[in-house]
Structures are given as C-alpha cells and as structure tokens.
Coordinates of N, CA and C and ligand atoms in Angstrom, one line a residue:
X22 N 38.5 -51.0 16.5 CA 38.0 -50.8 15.2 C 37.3 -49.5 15.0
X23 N 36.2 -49.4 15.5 CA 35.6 -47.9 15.9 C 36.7 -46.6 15.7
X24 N 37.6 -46.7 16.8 CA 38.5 -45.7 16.7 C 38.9 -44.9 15.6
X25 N 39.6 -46.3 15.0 CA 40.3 -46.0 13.8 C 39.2 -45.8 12.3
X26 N 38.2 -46.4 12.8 CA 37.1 -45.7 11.7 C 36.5 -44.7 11.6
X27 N 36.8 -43.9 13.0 CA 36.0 -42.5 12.7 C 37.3 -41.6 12.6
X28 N 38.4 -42.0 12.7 CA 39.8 -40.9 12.5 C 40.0 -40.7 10.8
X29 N 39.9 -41.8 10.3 CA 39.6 -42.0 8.6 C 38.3 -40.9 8.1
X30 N 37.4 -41.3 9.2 CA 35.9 -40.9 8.4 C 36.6 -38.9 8.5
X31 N 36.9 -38.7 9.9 CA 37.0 -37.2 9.6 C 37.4 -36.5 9.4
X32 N 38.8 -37.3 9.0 CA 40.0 -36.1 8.1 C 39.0 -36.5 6.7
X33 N 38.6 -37.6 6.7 CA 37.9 -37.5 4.8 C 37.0 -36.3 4.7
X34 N 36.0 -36.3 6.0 CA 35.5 -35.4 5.8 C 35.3 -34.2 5.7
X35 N 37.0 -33.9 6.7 CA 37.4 -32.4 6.4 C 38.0 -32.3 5.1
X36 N 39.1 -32.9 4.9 CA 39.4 -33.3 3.5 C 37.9 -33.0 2.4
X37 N 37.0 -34.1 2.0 CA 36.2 -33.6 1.4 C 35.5 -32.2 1.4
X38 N 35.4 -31.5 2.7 CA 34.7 -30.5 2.8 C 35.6 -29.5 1.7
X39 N 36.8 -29.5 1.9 CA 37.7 -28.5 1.2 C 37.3 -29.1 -0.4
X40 N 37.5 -30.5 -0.7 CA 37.9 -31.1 -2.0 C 36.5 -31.3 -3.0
X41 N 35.7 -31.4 -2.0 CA 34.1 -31.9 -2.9 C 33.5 -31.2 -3.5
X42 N 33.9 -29.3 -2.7 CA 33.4 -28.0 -2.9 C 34.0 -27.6 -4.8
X43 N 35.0 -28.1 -4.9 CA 35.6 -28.1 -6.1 C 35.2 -29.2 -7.0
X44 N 35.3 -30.5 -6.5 CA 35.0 -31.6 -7.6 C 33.7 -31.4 -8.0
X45 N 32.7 -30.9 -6.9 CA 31.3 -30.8 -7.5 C 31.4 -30.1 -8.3
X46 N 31.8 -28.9 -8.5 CA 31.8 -27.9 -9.3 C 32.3 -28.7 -10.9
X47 N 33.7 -29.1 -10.8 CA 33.9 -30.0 -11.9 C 33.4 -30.6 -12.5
X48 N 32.3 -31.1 -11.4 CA 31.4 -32.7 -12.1 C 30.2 -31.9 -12.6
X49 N 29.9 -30.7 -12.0 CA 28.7 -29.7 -12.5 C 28.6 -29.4 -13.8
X50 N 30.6 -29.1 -14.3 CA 30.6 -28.7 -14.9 C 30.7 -29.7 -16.3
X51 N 30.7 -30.8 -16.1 CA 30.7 -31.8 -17.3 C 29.3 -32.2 -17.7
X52 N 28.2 -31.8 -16.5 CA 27.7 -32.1 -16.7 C 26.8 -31.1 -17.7
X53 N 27.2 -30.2 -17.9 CA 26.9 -29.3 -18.5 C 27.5 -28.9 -19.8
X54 N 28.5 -29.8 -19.9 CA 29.1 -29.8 -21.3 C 27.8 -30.5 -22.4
X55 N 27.5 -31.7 -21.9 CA 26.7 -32.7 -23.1 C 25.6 -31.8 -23.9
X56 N 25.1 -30.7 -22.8 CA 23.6 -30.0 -23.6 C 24.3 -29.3 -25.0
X57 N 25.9 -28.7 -24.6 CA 26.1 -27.4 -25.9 C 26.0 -28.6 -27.4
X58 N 26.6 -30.2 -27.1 CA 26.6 -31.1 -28.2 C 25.2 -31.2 -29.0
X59 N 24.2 -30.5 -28.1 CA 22.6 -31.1 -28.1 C 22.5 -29.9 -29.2
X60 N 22.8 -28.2 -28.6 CA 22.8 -27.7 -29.1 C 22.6 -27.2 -30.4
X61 N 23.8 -27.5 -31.6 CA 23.6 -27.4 -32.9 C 22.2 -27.4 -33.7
X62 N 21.1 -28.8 -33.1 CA 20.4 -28.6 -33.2 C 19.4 -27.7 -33.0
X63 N 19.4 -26.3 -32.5 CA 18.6 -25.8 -32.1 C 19.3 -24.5 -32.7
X64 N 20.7 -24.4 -33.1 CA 21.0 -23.4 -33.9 C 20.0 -23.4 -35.7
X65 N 19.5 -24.5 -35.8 CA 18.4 -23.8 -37.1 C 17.2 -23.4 -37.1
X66 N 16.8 -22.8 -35.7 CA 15.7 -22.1 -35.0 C 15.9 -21.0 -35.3
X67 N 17.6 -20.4 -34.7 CA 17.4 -18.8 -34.6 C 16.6 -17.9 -35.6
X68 N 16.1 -18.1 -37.0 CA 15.1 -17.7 -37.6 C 14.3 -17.4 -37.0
X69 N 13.6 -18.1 -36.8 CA 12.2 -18.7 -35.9 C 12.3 -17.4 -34.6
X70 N 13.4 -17.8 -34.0 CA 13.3 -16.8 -32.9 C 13.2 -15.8 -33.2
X71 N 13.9 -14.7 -34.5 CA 13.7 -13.8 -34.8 C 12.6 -12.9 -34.6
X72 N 11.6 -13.7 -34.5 CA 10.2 -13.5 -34.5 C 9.7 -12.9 -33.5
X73 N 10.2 -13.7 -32.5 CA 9.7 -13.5 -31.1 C 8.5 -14.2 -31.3
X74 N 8.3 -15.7 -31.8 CA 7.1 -16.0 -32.1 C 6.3 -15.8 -32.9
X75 N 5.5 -16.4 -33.4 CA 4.7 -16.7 -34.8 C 4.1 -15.5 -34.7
X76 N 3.0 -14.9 -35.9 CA 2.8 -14.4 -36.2 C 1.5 -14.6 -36.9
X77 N 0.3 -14.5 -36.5 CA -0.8 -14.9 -37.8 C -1.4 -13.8 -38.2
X78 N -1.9 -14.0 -39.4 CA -2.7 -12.8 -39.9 C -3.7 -13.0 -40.5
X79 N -4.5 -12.1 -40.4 CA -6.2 -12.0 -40.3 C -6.9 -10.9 -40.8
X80 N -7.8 -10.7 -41.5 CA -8.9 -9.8 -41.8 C -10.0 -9.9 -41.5
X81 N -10.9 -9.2 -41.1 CA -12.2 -8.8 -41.2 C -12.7 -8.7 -42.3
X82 N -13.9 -9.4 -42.2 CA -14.6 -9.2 -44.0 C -14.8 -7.7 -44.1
X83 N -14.6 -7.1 -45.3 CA -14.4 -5.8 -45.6 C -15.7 -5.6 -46.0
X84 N -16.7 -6.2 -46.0 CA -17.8 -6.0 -46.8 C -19.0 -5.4 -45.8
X85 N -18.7 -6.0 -44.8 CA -18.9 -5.5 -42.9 C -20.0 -6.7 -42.9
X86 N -20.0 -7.8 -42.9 CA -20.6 -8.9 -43.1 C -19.6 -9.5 -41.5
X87 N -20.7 -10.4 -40.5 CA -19.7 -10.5 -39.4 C -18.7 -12.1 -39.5
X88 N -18.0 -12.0 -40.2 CA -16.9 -12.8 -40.5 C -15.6 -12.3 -40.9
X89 N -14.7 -13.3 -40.5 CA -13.5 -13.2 -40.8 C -13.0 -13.6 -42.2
X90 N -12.1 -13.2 -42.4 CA -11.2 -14.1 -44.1 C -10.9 -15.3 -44.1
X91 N -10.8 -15.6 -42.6 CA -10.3 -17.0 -42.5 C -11.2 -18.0 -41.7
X92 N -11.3 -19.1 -41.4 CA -12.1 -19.6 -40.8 C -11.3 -20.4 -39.8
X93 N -10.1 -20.9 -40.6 CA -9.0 -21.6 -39.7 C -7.6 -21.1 -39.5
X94 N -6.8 -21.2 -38.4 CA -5.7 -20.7 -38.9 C -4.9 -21.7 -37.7
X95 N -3.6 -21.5 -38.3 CA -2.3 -22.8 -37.2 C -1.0 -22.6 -37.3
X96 N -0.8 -22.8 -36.0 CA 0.8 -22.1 -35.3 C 1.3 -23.1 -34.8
X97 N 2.5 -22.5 -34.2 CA 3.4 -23.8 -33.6 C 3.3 -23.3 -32.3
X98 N 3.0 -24.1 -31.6 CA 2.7 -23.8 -29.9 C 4.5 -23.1 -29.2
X99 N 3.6 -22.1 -28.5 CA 4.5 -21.0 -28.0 C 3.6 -20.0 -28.0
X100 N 4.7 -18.3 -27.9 CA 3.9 -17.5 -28.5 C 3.2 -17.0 -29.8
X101 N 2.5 -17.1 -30.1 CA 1.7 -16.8 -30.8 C 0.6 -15.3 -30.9
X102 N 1.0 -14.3 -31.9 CA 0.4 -13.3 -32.1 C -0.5 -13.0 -33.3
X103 N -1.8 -13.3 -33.1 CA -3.1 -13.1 -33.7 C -2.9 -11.3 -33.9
X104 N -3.3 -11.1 -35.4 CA -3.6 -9.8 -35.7 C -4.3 -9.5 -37.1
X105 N -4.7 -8.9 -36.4 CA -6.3 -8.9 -37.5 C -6.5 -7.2 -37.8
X106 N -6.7 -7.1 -39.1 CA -7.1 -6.0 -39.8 C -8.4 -5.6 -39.6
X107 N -8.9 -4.6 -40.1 CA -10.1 -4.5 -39.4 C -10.5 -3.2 -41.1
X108 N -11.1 -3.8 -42.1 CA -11.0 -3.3 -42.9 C -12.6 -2.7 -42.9
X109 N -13.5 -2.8 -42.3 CA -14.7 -2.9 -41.8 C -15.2 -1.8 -41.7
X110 N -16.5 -1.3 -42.0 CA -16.8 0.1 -41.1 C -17.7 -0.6 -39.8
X111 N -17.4 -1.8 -39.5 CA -17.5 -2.1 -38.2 C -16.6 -2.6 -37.0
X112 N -16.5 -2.2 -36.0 CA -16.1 -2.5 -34.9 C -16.0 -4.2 -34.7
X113 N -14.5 -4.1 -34.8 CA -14.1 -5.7 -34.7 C -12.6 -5.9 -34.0
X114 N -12.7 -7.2 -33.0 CA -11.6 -7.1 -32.3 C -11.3 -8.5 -32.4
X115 N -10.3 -9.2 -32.0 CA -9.9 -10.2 -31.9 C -9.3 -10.9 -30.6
X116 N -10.0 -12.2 -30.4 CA -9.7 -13.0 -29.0 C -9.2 -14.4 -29.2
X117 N -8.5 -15.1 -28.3 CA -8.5 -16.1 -28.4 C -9.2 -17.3 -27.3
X118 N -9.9 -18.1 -27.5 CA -10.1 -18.8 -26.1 C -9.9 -20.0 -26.0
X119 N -9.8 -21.2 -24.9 CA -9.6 -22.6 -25.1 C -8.7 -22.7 -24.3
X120 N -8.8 -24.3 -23.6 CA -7.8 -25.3 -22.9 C -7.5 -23.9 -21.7
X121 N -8.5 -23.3 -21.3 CA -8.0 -22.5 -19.9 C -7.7 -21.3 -20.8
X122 N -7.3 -21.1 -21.7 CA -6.6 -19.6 -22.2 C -8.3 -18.7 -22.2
X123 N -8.0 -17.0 -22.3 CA -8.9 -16.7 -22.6 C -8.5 -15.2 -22.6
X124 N -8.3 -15.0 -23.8 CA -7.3 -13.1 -24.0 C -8.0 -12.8 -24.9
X125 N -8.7 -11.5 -24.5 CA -8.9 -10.6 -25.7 C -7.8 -9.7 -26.2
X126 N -8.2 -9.0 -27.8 CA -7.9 -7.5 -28.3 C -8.2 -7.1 -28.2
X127 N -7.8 -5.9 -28.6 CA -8.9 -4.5 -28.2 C -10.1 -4.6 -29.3
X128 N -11.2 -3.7 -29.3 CA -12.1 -3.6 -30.2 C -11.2 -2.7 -31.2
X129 N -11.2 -2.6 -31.9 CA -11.1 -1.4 -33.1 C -12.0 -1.2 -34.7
X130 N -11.7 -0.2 -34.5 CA -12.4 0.5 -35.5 C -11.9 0.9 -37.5
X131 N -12.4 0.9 -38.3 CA -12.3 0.6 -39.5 C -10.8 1.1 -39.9
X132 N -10.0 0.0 -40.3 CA -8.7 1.2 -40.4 C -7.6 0.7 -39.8
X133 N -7.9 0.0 -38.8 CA -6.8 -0.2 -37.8 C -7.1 -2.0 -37.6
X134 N -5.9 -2.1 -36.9 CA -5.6 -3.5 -36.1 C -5.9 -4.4 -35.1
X135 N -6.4 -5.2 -34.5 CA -6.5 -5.4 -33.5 C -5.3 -6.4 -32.9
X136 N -4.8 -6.5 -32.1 CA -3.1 -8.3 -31.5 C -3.9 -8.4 -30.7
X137 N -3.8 -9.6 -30.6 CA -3.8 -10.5 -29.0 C -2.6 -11.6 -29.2
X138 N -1.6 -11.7 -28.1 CA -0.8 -12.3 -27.9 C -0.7 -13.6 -26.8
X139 N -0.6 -14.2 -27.4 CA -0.8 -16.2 -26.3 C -0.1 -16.9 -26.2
X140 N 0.3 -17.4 -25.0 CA 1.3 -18.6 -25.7 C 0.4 -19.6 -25.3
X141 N 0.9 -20.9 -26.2 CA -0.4 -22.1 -26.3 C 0.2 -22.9 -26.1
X142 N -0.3 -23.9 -26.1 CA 0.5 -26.0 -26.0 C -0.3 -25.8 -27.5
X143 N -0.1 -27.0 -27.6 CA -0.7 -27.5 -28.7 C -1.9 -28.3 -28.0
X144 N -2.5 -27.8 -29.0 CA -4.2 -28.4 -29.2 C -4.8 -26.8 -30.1
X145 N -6.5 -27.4 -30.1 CA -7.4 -26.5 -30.5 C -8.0 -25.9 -29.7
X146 N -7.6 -24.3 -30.3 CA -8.6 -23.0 -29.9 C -9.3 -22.7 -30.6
X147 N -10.3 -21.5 -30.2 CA -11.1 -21.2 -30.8 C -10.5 -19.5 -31.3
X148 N -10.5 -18.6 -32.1 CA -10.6 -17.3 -32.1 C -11.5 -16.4 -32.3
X149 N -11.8 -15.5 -31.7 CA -13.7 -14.8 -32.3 C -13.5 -13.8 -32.3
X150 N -14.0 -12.6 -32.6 CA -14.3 -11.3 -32.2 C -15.1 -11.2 -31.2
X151 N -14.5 -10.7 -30.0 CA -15.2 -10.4 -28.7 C -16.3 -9.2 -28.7
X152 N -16.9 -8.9 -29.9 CA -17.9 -7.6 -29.8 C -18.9 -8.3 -29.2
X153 N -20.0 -8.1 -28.9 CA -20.8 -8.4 -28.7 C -21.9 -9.2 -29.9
X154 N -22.1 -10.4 -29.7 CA -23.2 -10.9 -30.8 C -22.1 -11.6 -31.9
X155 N -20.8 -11.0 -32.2 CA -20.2 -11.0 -33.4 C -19.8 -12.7 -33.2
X156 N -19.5 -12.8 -32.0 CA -19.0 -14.7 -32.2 C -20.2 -15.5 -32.2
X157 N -21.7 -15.5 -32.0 CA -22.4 -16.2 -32.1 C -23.1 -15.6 -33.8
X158 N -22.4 -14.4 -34.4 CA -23.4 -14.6 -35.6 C -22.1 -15.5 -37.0
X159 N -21.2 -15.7 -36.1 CA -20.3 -16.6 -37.0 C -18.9 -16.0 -37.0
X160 N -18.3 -15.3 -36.0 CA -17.3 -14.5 -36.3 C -16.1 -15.0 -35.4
X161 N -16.0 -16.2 -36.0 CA -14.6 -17.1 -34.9 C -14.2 -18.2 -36.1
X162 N -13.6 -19.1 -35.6 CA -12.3 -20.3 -36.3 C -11.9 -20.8 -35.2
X163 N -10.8 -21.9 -36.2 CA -10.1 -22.5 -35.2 C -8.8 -22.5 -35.0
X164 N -8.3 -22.5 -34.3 CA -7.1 -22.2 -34.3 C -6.1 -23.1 -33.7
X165 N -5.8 -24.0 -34.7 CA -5.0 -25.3 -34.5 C -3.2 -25.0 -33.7
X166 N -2.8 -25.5 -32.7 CA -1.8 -25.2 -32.3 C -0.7 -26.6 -32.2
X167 N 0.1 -26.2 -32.9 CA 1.1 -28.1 -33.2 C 2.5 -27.8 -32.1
Ligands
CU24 CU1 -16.6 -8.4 -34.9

C-alpha cells in the first residue's frame, strides 16, 4: 500500500509543482476579478479625489481680536487641509491637535496664509493658533472629522 501511495503522491507533486505555479496564478487571478465589480462604486469619488483631499477654510478675525471666523469646522476623514487667512495685523498660524495628531502651520503675518495638512479618522479635533497665548485667549474650534 505504502509504495504505491508515495509513487501517486510524487509525480502529483512534481506534477503540481509545474501545474499549481499556474493554477494559482489563475485562481489569483479570479480572485481579483470580484473587487473591479465593487468598483463602479467608487468611480463617483473621482471628484473628491480631484482634490487630493478636503480642503477647509478659515480666517482670522480681521479686526485683530484673537479669534477665528469660525468656531467649528468638518471634513471627511482622510487628508484634510486647514488654511487660514490671516487678514490680521497680527501674527496668526494654524494647528491641528487630538486623538494622537498634533501638526502645526507656520505662523504668518497679515496678508498671507497659513496650511497644515492631516489625515484624520473620524472623531473630534481641536484647531488653534499655535502663537503663543492665542489658544488659551479663545483662538481654536472644533474640528469634527466623519
Ligand atoms: Cu493667533
């Protein structure tokens, strides 16, 4: 019995060695058929992608009062790009913090912009101006992420 069960087993398995190298491939390859069906759906994103991710936007109170225009703002989890105007004759930059994240912008000055770029999950951040004093005299929000 033995004999004859290992003469079967190893032409199968030279056999297979040659044959499996290919069928796997085959079976690889169906299996990779089902996602393009999935696909379609994700063809009414490419907008979205266009983007390269959200985009939010923001001012500085122009009055130079240390607050923003907004108090809240909300994205769709991914990247996400905070940018804030800086209409101010004060120095104001923009950060984001929460759930582990914690990225500043640069500071800038009246006139100009500040980005910070994040990608987030969803939950709540906070956003502030990283000057000094400016997030404890009221100069943050929340920044809801879905
Ligand atoms: Cu500020």
């Amino acid at each position: 019995m033995k004999p004859r069960l290992v003469i079967p087993l190893a032409l199968c398995a030279a056999l297979a060695a040659a044959g499996c190298g290919s069928s796997k491939k085959s079976s690889s390859n169906n299996a990779a058929t089902p996602p393009p069906s999935s696909a379609p759906s994700t063809t009414t994103t490419p907008a979205q992608k266009g983007g390269g991710g959200s985009k939010l936007q923001l001012a500085a109170d122009a009055s130079g009062q240390l607050l923003f225009d907004k108090t809240s703002l909300s994205g769709k989890a991914g990247k996400i790009t905070l940018d804030m105007s800086n209409p101010a004759p004060v120095p104001h930059g923009i950060a984001v913090k929460g759930n582990g994240i914690q990225q500043k912008g640069p500071t800038v000055s009246q006139g100009s912009s500040s980005t910070v770029t994040v990608t987030l999950k969803p939950g709540k951040y906070e956003f502030y101006c990283p000057v000094d004093g400016h997030e404890a005299a009221g100069m943050k929000g929340t920044l809801t992420v879905k």
